[in-house]
Structures are given as structure tokens and as C-alpha cells.
PDB file of C-alpha atoms in Angstrom:
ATOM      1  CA  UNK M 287     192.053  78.337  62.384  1.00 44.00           C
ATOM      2  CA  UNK M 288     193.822  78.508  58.986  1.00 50.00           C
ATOM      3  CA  UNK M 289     192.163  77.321  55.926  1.00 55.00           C
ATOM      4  CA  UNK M 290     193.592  74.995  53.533  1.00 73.00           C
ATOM      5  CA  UNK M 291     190.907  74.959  50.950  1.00 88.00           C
ATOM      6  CA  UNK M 292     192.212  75.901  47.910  1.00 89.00           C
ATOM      7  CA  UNK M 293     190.943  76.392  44.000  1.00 94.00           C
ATOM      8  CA  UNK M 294     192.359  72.906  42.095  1.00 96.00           C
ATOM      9  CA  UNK M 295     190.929  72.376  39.109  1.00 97.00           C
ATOM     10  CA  UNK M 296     188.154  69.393  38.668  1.00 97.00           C
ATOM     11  CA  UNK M 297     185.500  68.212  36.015  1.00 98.00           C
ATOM     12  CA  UNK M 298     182.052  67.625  36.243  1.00 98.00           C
ATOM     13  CA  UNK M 299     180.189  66.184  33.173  1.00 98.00           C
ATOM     14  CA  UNK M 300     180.446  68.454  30.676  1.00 98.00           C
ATOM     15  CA  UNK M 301     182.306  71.065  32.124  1.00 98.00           C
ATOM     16  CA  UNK M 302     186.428  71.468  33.223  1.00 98.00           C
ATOM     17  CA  UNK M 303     186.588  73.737  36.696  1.00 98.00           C
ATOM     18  CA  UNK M 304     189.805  75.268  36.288  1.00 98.00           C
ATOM     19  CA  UNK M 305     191.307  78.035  39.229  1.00 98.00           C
ATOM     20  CA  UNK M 306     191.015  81.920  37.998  1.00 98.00           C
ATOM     21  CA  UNK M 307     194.007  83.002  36.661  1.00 98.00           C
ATOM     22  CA  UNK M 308     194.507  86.732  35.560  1.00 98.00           C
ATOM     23  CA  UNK M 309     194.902  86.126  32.428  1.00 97.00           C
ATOM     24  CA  UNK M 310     191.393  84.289  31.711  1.00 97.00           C
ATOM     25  CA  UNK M 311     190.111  88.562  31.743  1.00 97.00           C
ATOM     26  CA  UNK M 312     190.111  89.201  28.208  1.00 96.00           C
ATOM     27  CA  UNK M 313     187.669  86.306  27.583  1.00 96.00           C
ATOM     28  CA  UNK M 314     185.545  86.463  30.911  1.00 97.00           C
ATOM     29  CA  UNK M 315     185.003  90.215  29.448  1.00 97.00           C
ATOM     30  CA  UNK M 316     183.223  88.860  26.790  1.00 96.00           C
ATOM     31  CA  UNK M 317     181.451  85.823  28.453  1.00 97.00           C
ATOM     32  CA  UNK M 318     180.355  88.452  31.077  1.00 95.00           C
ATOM     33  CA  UNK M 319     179.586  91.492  28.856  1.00 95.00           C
ATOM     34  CA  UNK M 320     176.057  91.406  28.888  1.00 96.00           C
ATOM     35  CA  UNK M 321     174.564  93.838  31.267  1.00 95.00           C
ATOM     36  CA  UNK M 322     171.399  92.249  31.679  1.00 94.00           C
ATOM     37  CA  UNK M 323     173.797  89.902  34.152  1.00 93.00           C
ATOM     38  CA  UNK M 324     173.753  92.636  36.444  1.00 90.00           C
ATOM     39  CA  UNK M 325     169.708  92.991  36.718  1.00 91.00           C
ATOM     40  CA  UNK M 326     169.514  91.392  40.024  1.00 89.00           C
ATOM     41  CA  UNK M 327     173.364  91.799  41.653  1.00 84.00           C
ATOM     42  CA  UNK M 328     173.612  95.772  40.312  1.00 85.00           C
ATOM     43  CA  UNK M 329     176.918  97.090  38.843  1.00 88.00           C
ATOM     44  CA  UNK M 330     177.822  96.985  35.305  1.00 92.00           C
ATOM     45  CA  UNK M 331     180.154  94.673  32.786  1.00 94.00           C
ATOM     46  CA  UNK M 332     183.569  94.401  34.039  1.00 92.00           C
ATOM     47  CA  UNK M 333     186.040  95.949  31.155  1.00 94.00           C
ATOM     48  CA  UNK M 334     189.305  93.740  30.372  1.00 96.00           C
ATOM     49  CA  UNK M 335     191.010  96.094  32.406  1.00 97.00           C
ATOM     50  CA  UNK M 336     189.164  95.986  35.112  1.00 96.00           C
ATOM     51  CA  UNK M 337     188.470  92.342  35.152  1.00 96.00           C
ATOM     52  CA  UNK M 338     192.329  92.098  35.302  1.00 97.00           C
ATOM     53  CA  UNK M 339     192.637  94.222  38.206  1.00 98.00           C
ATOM     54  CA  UNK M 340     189.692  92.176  39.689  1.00 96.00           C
ATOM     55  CA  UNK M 341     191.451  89.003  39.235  1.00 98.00           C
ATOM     56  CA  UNK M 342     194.828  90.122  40.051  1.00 98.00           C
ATOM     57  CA  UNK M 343     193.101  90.803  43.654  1.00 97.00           C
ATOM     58  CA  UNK M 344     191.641  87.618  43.842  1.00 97.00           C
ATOM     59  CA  UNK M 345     194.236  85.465  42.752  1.00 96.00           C
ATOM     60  CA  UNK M 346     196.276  86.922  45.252  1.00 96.00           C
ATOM     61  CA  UNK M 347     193.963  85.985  47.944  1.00 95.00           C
ATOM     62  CA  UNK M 348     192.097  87.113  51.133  1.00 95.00           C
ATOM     63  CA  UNK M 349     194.531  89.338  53.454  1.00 95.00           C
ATOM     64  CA  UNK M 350     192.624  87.397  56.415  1.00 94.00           C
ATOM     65  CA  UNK M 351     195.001  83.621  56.616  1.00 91.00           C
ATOM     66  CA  UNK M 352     191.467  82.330  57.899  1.00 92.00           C
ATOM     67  CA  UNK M 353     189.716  82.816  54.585  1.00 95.00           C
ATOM     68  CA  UNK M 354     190.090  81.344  51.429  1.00 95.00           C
ATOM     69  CA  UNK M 355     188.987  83.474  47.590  1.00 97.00           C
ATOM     70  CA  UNK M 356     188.053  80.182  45.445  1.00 97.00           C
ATOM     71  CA  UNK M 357     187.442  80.948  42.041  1.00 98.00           C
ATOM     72  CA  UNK M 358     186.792  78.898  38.972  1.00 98.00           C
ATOM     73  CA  UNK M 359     186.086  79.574  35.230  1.00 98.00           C
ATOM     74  CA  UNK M 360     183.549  77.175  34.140  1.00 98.00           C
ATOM     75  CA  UNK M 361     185.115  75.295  30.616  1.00 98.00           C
ATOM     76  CA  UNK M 362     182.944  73.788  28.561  1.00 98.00           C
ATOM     77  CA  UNK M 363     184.722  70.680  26.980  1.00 96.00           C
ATOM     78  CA  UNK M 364     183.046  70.222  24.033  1.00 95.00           C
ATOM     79  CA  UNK M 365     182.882  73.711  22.878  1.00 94.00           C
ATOM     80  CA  UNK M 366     186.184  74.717  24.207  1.00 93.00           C
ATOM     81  CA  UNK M 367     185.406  77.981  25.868  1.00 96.00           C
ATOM     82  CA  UNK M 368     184.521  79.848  28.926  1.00 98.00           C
ATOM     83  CA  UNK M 369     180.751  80.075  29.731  1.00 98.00           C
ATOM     84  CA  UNK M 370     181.011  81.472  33.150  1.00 98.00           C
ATOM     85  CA  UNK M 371     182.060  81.582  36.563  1.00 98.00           C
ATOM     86  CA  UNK M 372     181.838  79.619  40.052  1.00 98.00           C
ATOM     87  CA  UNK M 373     183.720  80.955  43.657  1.00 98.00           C
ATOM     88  CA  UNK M 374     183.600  80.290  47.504  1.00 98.00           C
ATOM     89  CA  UNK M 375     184.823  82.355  50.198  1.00 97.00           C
ATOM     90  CA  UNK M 376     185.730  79.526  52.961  1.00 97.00           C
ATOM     91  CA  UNK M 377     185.973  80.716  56.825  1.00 95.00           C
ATOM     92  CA  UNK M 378     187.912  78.527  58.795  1.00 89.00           C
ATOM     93  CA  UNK M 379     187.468  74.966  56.509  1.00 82.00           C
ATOM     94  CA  UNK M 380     183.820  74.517  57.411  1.00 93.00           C
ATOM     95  CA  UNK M 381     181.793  76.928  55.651  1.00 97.00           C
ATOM     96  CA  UNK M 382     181.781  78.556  52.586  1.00 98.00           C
ATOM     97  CA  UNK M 383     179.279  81.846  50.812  1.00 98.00           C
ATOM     98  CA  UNK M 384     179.056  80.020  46.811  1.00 98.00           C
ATOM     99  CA  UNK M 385     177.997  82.169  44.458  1.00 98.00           C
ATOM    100  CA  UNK M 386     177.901  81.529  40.102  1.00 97.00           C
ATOM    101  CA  UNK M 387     177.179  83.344  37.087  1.00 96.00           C
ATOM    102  CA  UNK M 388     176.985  81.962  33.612  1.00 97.00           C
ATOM    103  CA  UNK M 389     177.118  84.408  30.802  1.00 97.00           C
ATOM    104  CA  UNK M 390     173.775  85.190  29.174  1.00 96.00           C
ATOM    105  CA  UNK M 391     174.447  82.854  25.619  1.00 96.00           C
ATOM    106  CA  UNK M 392     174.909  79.804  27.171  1.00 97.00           C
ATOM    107  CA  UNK M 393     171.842  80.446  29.839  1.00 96.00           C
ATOM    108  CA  UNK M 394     169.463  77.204  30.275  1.00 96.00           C
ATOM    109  CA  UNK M 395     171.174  75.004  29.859  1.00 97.00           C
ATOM    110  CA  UNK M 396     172.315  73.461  32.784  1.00 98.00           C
ATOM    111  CA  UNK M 397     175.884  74.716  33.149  1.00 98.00           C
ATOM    112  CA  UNK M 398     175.010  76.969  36.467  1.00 98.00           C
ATOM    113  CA  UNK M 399     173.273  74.130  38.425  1.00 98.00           C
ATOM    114  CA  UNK M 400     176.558  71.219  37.025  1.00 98.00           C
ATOM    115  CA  UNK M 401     179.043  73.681  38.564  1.00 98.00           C
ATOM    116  CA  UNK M 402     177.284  74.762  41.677  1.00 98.00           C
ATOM    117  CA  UNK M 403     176.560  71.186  42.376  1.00 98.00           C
ATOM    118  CA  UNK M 404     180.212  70.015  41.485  1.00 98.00           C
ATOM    119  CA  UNK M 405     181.543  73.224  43.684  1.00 98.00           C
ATOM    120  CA  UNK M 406     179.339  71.816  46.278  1.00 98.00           C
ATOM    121  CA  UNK M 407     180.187  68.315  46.494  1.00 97.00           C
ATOM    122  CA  UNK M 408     184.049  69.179  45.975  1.00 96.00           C
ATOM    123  CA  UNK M 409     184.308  71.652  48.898  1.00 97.00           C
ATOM    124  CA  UNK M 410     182.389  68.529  50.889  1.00 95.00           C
ATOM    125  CA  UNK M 411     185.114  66.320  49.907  1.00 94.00           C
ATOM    126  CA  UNK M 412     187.730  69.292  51.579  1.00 93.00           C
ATOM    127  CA  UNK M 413     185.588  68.874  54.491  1.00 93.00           C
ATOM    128  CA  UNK M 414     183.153  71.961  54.055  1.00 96.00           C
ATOM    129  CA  UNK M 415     179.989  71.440  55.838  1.00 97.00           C
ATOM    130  CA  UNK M 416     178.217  74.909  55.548  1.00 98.00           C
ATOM    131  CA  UNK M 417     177.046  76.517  52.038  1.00 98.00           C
ATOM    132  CA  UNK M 418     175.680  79.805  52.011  1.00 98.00           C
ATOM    133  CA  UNK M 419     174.037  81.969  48.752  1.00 98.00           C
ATOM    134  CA  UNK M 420     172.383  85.145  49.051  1.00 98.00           C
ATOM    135  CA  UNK M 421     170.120  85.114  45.694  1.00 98.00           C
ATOM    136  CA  UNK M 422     167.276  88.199  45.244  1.00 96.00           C
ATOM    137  CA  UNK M 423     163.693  87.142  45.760  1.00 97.00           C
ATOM    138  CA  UNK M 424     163.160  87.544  42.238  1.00 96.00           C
ATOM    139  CA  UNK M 425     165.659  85.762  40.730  1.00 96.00           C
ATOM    140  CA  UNK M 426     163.874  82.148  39.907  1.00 97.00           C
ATOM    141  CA  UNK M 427     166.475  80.758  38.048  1.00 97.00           C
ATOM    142  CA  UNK M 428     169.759  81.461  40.321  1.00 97.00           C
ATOM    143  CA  UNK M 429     167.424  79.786  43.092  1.00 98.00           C
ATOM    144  CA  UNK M 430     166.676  76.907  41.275  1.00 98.00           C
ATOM    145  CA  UNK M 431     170.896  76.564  40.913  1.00 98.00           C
ATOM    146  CA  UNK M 432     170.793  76.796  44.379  1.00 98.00           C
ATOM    147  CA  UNK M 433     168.196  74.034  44.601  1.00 98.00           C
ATOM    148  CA  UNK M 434     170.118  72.039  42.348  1.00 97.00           C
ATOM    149  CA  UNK M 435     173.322  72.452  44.750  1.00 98.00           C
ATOM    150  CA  UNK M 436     170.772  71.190  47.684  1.00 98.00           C
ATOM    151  CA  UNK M 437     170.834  74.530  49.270  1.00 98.00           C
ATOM    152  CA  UNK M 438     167.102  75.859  50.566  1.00 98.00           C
ATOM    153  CA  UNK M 439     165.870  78.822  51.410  1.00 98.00           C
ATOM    154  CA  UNK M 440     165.894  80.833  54.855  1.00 98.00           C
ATOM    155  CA  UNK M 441     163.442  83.281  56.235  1.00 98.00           C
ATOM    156  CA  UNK M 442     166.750  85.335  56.885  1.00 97.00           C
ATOM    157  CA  UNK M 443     167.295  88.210  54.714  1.00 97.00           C
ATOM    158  CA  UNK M 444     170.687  90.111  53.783  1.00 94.00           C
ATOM    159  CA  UNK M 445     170.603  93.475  51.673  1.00 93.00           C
ATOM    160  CA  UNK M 446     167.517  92.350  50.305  1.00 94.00           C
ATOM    161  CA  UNK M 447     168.532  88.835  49.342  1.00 96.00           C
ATOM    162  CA  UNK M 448     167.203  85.702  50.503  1.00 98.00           C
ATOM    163  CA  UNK M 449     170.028  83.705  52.321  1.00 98.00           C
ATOM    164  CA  UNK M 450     169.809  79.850  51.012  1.00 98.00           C
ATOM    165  CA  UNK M 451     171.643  77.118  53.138  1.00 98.00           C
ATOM    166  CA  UNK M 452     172.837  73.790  53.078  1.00 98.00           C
ATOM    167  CA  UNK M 453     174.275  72.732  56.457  1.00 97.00           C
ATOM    168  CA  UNK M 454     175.828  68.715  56.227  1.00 93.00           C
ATOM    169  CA  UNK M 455     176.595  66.669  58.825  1.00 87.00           C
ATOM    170  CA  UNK M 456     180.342  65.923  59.792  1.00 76.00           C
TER     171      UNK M 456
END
């Protein structure tokens, strides 16, 4: 089955969802620079450089025609910046793993749980019916996004994380 979800932009309350574009590196280097993002997930701050190359890949999309790379920069309007990111990796059109990240400045306040909850209800609307996160035990606050989202935990585990699920009904 092909899948025809795609990455369109779309607003929640305070925040514009618009689709990754390469050039959105220079700035998501900065909104991601802080390497205390990478406590739980490992790795390091992406360079502009590398970001780019990272981007260029996903833009281009998955190799695989079943799966679709969705990937959003989260825009706050009234500030008129970048705060962080949202993406889905949909197999088939039914389900989709959601992960977010919002960059350690504008932490707290709400952004994460607005655009996992607006990725969440928009991929519904495209007819996505299974949500997946992997989030590590001790990360309190991605799980509480994940909450948010109307995901719940799993007793399954994957490379250490805790799998969180929200399965709708068609």
C-alpha cells in the first residue's frame, strides 16, 4: 500500500506547522544547539552543515514508496521564530512513530504538547489510526507530551524506551 500522507503546513493556537525545508538548518542549529537536548536520545547538536545534509535526506523522502518522512518546524506566531520540531514516519496510511523536540529556551511552556496534539489530530484527519513514541523511562516531561497527544504507556520496551500508544478506531 502506498502512502499519501504528506507534510502540509497547519496551525494550532499559537503555533504555524510548516513542512521542513533545507533551508530552515541555519536556524534549527541554533534552536537545537543545546546539548542538554540530547540527555535522554544521545548524540550531540547537529552543526548547520550537518543539519543541512540531515534535511536534504529527509526532504527527499523515505526510499520505501510505503513510508512517508513528515517533518515540521514548529513557528511560533507571535514571536516569529522557530522553537522546535515535530515528525511522523507513516507505514502504509494507518500508523505513524511521532516524535518532538522543542529547543531548551522555550521549554514549559506548552509548545511540545500544542504540536504533538495538533500532529496527532491532523494525521487522524489523513486517516491515521495508530501513534507510536518511544520516550526513556526517565524522561517525565516528553511523556507528559505524549499524554497530552492521548498516547499511554506500554509495558513494551524498545532500546530502553518505553513504547507509548494511541490506537483510534476507524
Amino acid at each position: 500500500m502506498l502512502s499519501t500522507v504528506r507534510a502540509e503546513p497547519f496551525a494550532t493556537a499559537r503555533l504555524d506547522l510548516l513542512p521542513l525545508r533545507v533551508d530552515h538548518a541555519a536556524e534549527m542549529a541554533v534552536v537545537l544547539g543545546d546539548p542538554a537536548l540530547h540527555t535522554f536520545i544521545g548524540g550531540a547538536p547537529g552543526t548547520p552543515e550537518a543539519l543541512r545534509a540531515r534535511y536534504e535526506r529527509l526532504v527527499a523522502g523515505s526510499p520505501d514508496p510505503s513510508v512517508s518522512w513528515c517533518n515540521w518546524v514548529l513557528w511560533v506566531r507571535d514571536a516569529d521564530r522557530p522553537v522546535g520540531t515535530v515528525q511522523a514516519t507513516v507505514t502504509g496510511r494507518d500508523h505513524a512513530e511521532i516524535a518532538w523536540v522543542v529547543g531548551t529556551p522555550w521549554q514549559g511552556r506548552g509548545f511540545a504538547s500544542e504540536a504533538a496534539a495538533g500532529l496527532v489530530g491532523r494525521l487522524r484527519e489523513q486517516g491515521v489510526r495508530t501513534f507510536v513514541a518511544h520516550i526513556h523511562p526517565d524522561h517525565h516531561a516528553s511523556a507528559a507530551v505524549a499524554r497530552s497527544a492521548g498516547l499511554s504507556a506500554t509495558a513494551e520496551r524498545q532500546d530502553g524506551e518505553v513504547r507509548w500508544r494511541l490506537a483510534v478506531a476507524p
